[in-house]
Structure formats: structure tokens, C-alpha cells
mmCIF file of C-alpha atoms in Angstrom:
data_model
loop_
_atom_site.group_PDB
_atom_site.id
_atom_site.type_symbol
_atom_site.label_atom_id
_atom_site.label_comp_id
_atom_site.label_asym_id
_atom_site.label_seq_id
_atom_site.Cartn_x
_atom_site.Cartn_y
_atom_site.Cartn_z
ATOM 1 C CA UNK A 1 0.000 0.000 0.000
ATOM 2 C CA UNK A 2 1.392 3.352 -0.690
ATOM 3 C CA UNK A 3 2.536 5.579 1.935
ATOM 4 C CA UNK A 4 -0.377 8.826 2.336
ATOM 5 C CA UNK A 5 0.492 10.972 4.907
ATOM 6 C CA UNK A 6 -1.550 12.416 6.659
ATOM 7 C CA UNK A 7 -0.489 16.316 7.176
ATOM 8 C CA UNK A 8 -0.760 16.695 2.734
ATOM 9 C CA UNK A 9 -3.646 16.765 0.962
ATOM 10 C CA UNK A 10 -3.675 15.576 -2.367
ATOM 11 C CA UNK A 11 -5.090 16.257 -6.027
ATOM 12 C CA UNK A 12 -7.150 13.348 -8.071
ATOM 13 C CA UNK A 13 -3.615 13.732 -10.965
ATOM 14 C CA UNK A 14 -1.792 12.083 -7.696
ATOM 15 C CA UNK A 15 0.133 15.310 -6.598
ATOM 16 C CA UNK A 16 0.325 16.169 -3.309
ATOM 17 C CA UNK A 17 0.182 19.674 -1.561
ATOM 18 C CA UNK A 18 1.132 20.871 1.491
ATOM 19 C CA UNK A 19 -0.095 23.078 4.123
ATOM 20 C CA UNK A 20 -0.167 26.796 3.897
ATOM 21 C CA UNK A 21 2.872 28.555 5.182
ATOM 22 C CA UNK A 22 3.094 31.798 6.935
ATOM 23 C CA UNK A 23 4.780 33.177 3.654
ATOM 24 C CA UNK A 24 1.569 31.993 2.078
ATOM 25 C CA UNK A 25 3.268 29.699 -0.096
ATOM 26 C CA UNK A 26 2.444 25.537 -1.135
ATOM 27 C CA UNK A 27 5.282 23.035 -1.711
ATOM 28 C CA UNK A 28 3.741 20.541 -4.493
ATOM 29 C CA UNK A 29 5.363 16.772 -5.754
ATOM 30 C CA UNK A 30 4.135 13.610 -6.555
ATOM 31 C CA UNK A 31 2.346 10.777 -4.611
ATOM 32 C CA UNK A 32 4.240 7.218 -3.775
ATOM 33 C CA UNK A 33 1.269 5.750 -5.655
ATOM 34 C CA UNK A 34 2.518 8.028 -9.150
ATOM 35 C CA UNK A 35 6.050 7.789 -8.185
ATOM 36 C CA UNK A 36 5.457 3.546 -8.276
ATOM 37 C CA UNK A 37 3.287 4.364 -11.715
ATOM 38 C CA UNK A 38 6.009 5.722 -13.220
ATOM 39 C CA UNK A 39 9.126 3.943 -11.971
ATOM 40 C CA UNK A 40 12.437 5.262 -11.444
ATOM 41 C CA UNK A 41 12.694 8.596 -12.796
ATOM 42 C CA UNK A 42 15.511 9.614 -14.254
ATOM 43 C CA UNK A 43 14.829 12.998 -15.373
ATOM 44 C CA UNK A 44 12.944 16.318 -14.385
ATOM 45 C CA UNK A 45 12.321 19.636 -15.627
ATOM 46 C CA UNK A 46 11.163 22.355 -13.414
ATOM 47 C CA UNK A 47 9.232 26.051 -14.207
ATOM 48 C CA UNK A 48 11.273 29.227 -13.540
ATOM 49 C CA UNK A 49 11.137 31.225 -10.204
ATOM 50 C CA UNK A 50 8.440 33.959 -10.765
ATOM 51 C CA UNK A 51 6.019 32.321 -13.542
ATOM 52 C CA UNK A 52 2.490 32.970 -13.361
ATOM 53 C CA UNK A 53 0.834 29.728 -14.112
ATOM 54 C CA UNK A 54 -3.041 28.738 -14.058
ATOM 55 C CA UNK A 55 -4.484 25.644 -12.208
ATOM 56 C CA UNK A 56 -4.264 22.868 -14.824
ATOM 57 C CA UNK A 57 -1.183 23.900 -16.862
ATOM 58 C CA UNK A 58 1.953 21.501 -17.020
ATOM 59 C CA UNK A 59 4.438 23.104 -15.553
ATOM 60 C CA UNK A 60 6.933 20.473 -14.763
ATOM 61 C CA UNK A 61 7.883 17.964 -16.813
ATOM 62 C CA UNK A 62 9.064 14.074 -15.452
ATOM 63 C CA UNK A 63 11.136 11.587 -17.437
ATOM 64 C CA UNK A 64 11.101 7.794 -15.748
ATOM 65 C CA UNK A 65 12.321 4.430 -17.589
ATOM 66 C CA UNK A 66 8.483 3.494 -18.168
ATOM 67 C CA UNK A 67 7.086 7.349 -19.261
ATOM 68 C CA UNK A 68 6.827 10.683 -20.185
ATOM 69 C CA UNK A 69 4.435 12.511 -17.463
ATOM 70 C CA UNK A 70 4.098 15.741 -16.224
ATOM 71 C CA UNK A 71 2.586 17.952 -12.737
ATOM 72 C CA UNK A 72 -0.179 20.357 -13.186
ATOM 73 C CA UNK A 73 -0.450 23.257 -11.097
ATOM 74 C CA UNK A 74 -2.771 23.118 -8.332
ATOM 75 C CA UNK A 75 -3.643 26.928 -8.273
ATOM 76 C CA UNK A 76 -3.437 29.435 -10.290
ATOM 77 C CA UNK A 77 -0.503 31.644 -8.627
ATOM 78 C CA UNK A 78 3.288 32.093 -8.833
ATOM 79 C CA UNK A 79 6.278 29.825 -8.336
ATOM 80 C CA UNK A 80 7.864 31.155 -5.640
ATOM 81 C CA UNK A 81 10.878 28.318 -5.441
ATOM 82 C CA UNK A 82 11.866 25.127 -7.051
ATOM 83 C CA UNK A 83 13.596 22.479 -5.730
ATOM 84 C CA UNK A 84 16.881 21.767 -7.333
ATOM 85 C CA UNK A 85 17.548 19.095 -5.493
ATOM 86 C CA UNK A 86 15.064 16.731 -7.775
ATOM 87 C CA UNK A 87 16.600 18.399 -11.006
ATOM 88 C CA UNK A 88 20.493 17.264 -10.205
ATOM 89 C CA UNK A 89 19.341 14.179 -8.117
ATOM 90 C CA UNK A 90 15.797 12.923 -9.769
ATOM 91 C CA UNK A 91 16.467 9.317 -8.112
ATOM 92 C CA UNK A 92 15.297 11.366 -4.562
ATOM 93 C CA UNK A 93 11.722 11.136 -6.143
ATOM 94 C CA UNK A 94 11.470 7.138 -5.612
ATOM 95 C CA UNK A 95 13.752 7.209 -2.177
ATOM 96 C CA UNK A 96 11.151 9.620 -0.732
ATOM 97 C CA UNK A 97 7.952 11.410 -2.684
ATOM 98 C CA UNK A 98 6.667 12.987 0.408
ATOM 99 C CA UNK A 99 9.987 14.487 1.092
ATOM 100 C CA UNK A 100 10.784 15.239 -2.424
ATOM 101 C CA UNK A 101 8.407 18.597 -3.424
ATOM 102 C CA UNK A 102 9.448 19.946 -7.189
ATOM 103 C CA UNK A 103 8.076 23.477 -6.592
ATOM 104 C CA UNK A 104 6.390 26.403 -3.976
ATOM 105 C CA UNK A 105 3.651 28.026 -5.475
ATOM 106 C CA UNK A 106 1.786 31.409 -3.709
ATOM 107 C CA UNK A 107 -1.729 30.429 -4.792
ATOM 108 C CA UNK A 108 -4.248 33.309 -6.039
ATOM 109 C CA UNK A 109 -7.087 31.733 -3.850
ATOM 110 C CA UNK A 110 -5.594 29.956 -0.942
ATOM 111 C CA UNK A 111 -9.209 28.814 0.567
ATOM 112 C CA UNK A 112 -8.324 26.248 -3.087
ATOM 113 C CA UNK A 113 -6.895 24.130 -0.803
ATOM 114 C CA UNK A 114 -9.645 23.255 0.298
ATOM 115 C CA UNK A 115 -10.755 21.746 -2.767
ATOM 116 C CA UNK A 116 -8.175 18.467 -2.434
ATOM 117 C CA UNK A 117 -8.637 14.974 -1.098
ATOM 118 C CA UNK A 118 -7.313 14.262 2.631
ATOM 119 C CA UNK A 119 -6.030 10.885 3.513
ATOM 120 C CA UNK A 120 -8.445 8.976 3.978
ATOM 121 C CA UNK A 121 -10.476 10.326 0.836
ATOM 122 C CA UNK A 122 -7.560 9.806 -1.299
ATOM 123 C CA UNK A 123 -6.655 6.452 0.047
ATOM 124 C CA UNK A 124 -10.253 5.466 -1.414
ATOM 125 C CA UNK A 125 -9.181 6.711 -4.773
ATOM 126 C CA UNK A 126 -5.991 4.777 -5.128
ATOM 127 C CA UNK A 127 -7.906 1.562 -3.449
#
């Protein structure tokens, strides 16, 4: 069964996000369940520090051994950060989704979050 913690809420494209922060920012990456999907991934591209995006775009880009996929964004807002960490080291993606967020995003609408699965509710969708 794939690990769902409980303190991220999650998106139906199996993304998770993360709690608001004081700075009113999101960190966003992929579920173990997608991560497993998609096998080891061997490649990512990130968006640049500062883009506007809208809630549905692809914005980052994921190479693994099995496929092509990509991350939507959650909100629409502005990337505040991206993890570089998961560009030079994409292997950190299968040791440890949870851990391993791609980008922060300062969502237009933060009451949006409300709008994602919880645990439980997305546990139900993965079965």
C-alpha cells in the first residue's frame, strides 16, 4: 500500500500539496502511488522562479524508464521556489515522494486548498 500521509492533501492527478505557510506559499510533488506508476525517474524539468501559471497547466515535466508525465499546477498563482535538489538528483523522487516537493507556489485563492482529497479520501481513490 502506498505511503499517504496524513499532514498533505492531495489532487485526483496524484500530486500532493502541502499546508499553507506563513509566507503563504504551497510546496507541491508527486504521490508514492505516481512515483510507483512511473518507476524510477531519471529525469525532471522544473518552471522558472516567478512564472504565473493557471491551475491545470503543465508546468513540470518528469522523465522515468516506463514514461513521459508531467505535474499540473494546483492553483493558479506564482512559483515562488523550485527544488533543485530533484533536477540534479531525480532518483530522490522514488527514495522519498513525500519528502521530495518539485516546486512552492503562492496560490491566487488559498481557501483552493480546500478543494483536495485528505487521507483517507484519497486512500479510497488509489484503493
Amino acid at each position: 500500500m502506498s505511503n499517504v500521509p496524513a499532514e498533505l492533501s492531495y489532487t485526483s492527478e496524484h500530486e500532493w500539496v502541502s499546508a499553507l505557510t506563513a509566507e503563504g506559499t504551497v510546496r507541491v510533488g508527486i504521490t508514492d502511488h505516481a512515483q510507483d506508476a512511473l518507476g524510477d525517474v531519471v529525469y525532471v524539468e522544473l518552471p522558472e522562479v516567478g512564472t504565473e501559471v493557471t491551475k491545470g497547466e503543465e508546468i513540470v515535466v518528469i522523465e522515468s524508464t516506463k514514461a513521459t508525465s508531467g505535474i499540473v499546477a494546483p492553483f493558479d498563482g506564482v512559483i515562488t521556489e523550485v527544488n533543485q535538489t530533484v533536477v540534479d538528483s531525480p532518483e530522490t523522487v522514488n527514495e522519498n515522494p513525500a519528502g521530495s516537493w518539485f516546486f512552492k507556489i503562492r496560490p491566487e485563492d488559498p481557501s483552493a486548498l480546500e478543494e483536495y482529497l485528505d487521507e483517507d479520501e484519497y486512500k479510497a481513490l488509489i484503493g
